[in-house]
XYZ file of C-alpha atoms in Angstrom:
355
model
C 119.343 131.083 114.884
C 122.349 128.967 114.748
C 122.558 125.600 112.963
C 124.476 122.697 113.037
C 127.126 122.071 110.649
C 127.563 119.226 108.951
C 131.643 117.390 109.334
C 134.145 117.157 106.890
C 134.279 114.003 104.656
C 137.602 111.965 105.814
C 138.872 109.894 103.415
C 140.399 107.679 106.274
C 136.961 105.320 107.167
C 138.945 102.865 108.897
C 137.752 104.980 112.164
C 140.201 104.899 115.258
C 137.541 103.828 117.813
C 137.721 100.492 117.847
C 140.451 99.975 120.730
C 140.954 96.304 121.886
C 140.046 95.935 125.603
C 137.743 92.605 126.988
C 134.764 94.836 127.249
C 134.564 95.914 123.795
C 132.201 93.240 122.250
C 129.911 94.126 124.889
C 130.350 98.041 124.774
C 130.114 98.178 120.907
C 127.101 96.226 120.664
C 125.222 99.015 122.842
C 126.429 101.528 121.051
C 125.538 99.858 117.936
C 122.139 99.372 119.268
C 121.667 103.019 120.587
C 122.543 104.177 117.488
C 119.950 101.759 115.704
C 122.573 100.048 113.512
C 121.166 96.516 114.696
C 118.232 95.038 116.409
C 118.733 93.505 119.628
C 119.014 89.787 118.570
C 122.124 90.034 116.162
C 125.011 88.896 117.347
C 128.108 90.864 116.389
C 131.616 89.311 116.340
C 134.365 91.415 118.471
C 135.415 93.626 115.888
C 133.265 95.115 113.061
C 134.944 97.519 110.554
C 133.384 100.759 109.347
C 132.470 99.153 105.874
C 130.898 95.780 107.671
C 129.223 98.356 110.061
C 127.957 100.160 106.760
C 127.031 96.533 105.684
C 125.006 96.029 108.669
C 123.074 99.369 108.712
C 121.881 99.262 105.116
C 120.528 95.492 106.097
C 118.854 96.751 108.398
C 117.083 99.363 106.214
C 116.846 97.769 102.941
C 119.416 100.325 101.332
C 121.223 98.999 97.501
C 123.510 101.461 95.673
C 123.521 100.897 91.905
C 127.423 100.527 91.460
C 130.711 100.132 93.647
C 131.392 103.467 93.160
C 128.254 104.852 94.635
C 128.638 102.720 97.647
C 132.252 103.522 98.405
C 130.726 107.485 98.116
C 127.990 106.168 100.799
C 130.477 104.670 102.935
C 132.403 108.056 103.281
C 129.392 109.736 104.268
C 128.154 107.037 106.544
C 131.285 106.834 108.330
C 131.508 110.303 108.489
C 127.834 110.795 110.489
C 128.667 108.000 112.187
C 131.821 110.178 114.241
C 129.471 113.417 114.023
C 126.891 110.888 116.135
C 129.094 109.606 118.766
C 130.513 112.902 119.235
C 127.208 114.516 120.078
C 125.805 111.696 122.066
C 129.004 112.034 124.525
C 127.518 115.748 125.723
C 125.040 116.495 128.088
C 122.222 117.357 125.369
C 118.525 116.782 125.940
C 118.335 114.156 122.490
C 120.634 111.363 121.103
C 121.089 111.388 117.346
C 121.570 107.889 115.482
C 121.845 106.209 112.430
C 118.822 106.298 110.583
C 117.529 106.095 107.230
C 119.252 109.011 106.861
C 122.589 108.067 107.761
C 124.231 107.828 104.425
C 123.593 111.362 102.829
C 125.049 114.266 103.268
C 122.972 116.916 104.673
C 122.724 118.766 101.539
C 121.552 115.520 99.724
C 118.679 115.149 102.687
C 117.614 118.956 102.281
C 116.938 118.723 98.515
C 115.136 115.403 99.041
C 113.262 115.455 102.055
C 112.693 119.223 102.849
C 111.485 122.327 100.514
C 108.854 121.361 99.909
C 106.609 123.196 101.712
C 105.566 125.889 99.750
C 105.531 129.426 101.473
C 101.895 131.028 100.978
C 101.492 133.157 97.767
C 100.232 136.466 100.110
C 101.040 137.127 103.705
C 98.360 135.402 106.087
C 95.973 137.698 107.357
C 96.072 137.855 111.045
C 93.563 135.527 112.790
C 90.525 136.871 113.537
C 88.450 134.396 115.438
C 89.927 131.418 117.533
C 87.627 129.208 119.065
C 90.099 127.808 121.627
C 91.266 131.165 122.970
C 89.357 130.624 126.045
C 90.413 127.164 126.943
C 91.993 125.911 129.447
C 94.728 123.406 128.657
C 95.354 120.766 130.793
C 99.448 119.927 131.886
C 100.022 117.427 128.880
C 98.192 115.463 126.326
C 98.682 112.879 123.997
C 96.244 112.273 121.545
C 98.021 108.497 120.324
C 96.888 107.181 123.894
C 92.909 109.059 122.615
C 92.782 106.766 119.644
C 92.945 109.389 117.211
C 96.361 109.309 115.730
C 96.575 106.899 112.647
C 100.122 105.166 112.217
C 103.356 106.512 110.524
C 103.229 107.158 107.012
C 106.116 107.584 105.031
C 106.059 110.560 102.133
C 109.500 108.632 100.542
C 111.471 110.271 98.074
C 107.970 112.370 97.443
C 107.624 116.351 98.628
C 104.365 115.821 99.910
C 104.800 116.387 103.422
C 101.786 119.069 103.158
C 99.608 116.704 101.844
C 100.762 113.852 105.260
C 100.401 116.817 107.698
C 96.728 118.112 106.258
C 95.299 114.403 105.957
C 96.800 113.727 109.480
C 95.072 116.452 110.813
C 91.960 115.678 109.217
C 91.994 111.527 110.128
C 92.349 112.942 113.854
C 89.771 115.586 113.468
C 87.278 113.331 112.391
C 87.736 110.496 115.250
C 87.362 112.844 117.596
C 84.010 113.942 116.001
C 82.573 110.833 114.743
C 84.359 107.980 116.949
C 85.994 106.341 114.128
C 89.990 106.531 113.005
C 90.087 106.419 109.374
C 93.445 106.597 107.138
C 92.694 108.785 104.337
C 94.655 109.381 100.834
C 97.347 111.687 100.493
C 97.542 110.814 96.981
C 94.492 112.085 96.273
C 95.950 115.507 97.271
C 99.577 114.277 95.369
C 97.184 113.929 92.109
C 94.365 115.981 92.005
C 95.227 119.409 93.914
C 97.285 120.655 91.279
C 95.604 123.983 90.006
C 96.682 126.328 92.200
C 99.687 126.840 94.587
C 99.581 123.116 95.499
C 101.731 120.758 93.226
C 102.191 117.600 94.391
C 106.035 116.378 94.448
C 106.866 119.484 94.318
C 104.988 120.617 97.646
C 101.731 122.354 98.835
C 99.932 124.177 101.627
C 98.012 122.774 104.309
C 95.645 125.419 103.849
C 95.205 124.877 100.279
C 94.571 120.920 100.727
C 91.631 121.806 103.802
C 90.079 124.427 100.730
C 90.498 121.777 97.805
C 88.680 119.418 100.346
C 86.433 121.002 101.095
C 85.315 122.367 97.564
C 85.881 118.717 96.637
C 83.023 117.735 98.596
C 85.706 115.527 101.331
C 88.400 113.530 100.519
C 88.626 109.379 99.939
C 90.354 106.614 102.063
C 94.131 105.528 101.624
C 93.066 101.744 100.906
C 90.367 103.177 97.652
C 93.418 105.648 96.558
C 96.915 104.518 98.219
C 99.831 106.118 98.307
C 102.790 106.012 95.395
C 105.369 108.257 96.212
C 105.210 110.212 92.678
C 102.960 112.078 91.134
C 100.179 110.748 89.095
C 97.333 111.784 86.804
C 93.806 112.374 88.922
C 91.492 109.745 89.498
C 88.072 110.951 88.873
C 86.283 107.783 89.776
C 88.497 107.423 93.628
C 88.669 111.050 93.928
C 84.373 110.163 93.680
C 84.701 108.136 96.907
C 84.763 110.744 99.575
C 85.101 109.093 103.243
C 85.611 111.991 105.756
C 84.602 115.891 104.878
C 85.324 119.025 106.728
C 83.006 122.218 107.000
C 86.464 124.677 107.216
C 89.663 125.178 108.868
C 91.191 128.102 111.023
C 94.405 129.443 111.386
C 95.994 129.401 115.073
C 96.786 133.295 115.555
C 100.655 133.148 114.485
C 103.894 132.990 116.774
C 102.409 132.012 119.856
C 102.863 129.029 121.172
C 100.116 129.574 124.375
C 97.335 129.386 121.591
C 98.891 126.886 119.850
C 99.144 124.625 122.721
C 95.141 125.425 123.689
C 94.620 124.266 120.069
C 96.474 121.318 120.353
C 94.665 120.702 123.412
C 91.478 120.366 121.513
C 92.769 118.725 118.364
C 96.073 117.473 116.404
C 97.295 120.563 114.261
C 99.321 120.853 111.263
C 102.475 123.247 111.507
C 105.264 123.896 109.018
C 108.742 123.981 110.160
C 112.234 124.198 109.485
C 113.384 120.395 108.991
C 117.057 120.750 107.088
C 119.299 121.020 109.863
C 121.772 118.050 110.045
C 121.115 117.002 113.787
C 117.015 117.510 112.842
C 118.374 114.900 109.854
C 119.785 112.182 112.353
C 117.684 112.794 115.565
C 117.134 109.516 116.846
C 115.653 110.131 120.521
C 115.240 113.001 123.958
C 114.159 115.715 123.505
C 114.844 118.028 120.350
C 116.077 121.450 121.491
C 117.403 122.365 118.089
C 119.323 124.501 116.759
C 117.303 125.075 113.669
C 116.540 128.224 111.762
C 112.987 129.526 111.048
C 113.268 128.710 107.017
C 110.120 126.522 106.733
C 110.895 124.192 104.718
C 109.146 120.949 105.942
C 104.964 120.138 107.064
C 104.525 117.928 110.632
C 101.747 117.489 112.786
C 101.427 118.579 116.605
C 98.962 115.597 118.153
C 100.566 116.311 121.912
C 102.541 117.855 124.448
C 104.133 117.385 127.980
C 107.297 117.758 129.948
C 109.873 115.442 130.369
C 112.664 115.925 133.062
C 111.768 119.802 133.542
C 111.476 120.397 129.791
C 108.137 121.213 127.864
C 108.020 119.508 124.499
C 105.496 119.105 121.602
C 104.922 115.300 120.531
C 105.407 115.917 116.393
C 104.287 113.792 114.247
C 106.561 113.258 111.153
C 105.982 111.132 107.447
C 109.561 109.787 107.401
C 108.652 106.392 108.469
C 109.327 104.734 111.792
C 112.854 104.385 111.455
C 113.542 107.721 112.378
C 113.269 109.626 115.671
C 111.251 107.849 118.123
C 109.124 105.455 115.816
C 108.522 108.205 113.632
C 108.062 111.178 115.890
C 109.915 113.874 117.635
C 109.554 115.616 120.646
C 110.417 119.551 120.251
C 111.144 121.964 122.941
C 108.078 123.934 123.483
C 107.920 127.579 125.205
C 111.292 128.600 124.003
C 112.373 132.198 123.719
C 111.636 133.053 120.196
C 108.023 133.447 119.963
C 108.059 131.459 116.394
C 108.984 128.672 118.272
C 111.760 126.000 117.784
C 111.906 125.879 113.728
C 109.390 128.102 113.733
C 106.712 125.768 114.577
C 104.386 128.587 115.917
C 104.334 130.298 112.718
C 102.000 128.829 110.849
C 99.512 126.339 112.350
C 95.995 125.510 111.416
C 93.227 122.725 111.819
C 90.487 121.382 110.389
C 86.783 121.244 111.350
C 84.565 118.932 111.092
C-alpha cells in the first residue's frame, strides 16, 4: 500500500503565508488553534513569524533543544510539517493532521523513536482454533470509555514499550468488565522483568508474550506500587510480589478479518499491532484516519470501540503517545476496508486477555 511521503526541508522558513489583509489576526488564530499550536485563551499579535510560531508550539509542549544549533535544525523541520499540514488540511480528506508533539522531527527521526518496536513473533502464529465470540452478535457501535473500562492515556515516551501499554490496557479493561473495578496496572513491570525470552523491554515485546509472563507470574502489580520510567530497569522482586489483577489465558482473534475482530471488540478492548511510521499516522491530529499506511507492523495499540461517523466505519484506537496527539490520545481508523489485514494491518494480529 502506498504511503505518504514526507516534504523536502526548505531552507527558506520565513513561509509566504502570512499575507496582510484585516481578517488575518482572526483567520490565523484558528488555524493556529486547529492545528493545536495554542490553547484557546492566548492572544496572538497580528503577525507571528515561523520561528515565534516554533516558539509558541514548543511552549505549549514543554520542548528545550540543548544548543542553538539544534533548534535552528528543529525549526527547519517544524516549519517544514507545518506547510505539509496546511496543505493536507485544504483537501477533502476524512482527518486533519496538526502540530503535535511530533511536529519537530522528521519522519525518519519519529520511526526510529516511536515505532519498531514491536517485535514480529519468533514462529508464524498458528491459525486460531477456538474463538469464543464467533457466534456473537455485534451491536452497530460501541465504546467501551463511556462503559467505564478504559483507564486514561499513558504515555510510553522515548521508551519502545508500546507492547507492554497495549497488553496492560487490555488487561485493566478485561478485568473491570469482570470484577467491576478499573485498575491502572504497571507496564514497567513488563519494561523490567519480562526480559528472558522474545520480550525486551525498550527494545519491544509481544502482547502475547506479556499475557504468558503474566500469567506464569501469578498476575501482574498496579502502576502506583511499580510506576512507569520510560527506560529500562533492573526487576523488582519485592513489587513484581504485589500482584493486583491476574488472567487465566488469552486467545488470538482468527487473523485478517476484521468481522471477528469487531465481535471481539464487541465483548472486550483488544490489543492489535499495526503499522504506525507513516508521516500523516505521525501528525494525525483529528477525523477519521483512512491511511495510507503499509502493513509493516511496527507499532502495539488497543481497539476499546467502534462506530461510524458520516457514512464511514472506524475503530476507536487507543494509543500510549500521550494526549497531545490525535484526539486526546486516540485515533479513529477506517474499519472494513478492502484489504482483509485491515488499515495498517490492524486485523493481523489481535488478541485478548481472560480473566
Amino acid at each position: 500500500m502506498q504511503t505518504s511521503s514526507a516534504p523536502q526541508y526548505s531552507k527558506n522558513i520565513k513561509h509566504d503565508w502570512f499575507n496582510s489583509n484585516d481578517e488575518k489576526p482572526v483567520q490565523w488564530t484558528m488555524t493556529l488553534l486547529l492545528l493545536g499550536v495554542v490553547s484557546a485563551s492566548r492572544i496572538l499579535p497580528a503577525e507571528v513569524s515561523m520561528e515565534e510560531l516554533h516558539d509558541l508550539w514548543m511552549e505549549k509542549h514543554g520542548k528545550t533543544y540543548g544548543d542553538a544549533g539544534e533548534k535552528a535544525r528543529r525549526l527547519e523541520t517544524f516549519a517544514a510539517n507545518m506547510k505539509y499540514i496546511e496543505s493536507f488540511n485544504a483537501g477533502s480528506q476524512k482527518y486533519r493532521l496538526g502540530a503535535n508533539r511530533f511536529a519537530d522531527l522528521t519522519n525518519e527521526e519519529f520511526r526510529a523513536t516511536y515505532t519498531g518496536r514491536y517485535k514480529q513473533p519468533g514462529s508464524p502464529r498458528a491459525p486460531s482454533t477456538s474463538f469464543k465470540y464467533r457466534d456473537f452478535a455485534a451491536p452497530e457501535s460501541l465504546d467501551w470509555r463511556t462503559k467505564g473500562a478504559v483507564t486514561p492515556v499513558k504515555d510510553q515516551q522515548e521508551c519502545g514499550a508500546c507492547w507492554a501499554f497495549s497488553a496492560v490496557a487490555s488487561i485493566e479493561s478485561a478485568n473491570q468488565i469482570k470484577k467491576g473495578k478499573l485498575v491502572s496496572l504497571s507496564e514497567q513491570e513488563l519494561v523490567d522483568c519480562d526480559v528472558n525470552g522474545e520480550d525486551q523491554g525498550c527494545s519491544g515485546g509481544l502482547m502475547d508474550n506479556a499475557f504468558s509472563f503474566i500469567i506464569k507470574n501469578g498476575g501482574i502489580t498496579t502502576e502506583a506500587n511499580y510506576p512507569y520510567k520510560g527506560a529500562d530497569g533492573t526487576c523488582d522482586a519485592g513489587k513484581e510480589s504485589s500482584s493486583a489483577v491476574r488472567i487465566s489465558g488469552f486467545e488470538d482473534v482468527p487473523a485478517n478479518s476484521e468481522a471477528s475482530l469487531l465481535k471481539a471488540v464487541a465483548n472486550q478492548p483488544v490489543s492489535v499491532a499495526i503499522d504506525g511510521g507513516d508521516y500523516n499516522f505521525q501528525l494525525y491530529s483529528s477525523g477519521v484516519f483512512t491511511g495510507p499506511c503499509a502493513t509493516d507492523l511496527d507499532h502495539a495499540v488497543t481497539v476499546v470501540g467502534y462506530g461510524i461517523d458520516d457514512g464511514v466505519k472506524f475503530w476507536l484506537v487507543k494509543n500510549s503517545w500521550g494526549t497531545s496527539w490525535g484526539e486526546k490520545g486516540y485515533i479513529r481508523m477506517e474499519r472494513d476496508v478492502d484489504d482483509k489485514q485491515g488499515l495498517c494491518g490492524l486485523a493481523m494480529q489481535p488478541s485478548y486477555p481472560t480473566v
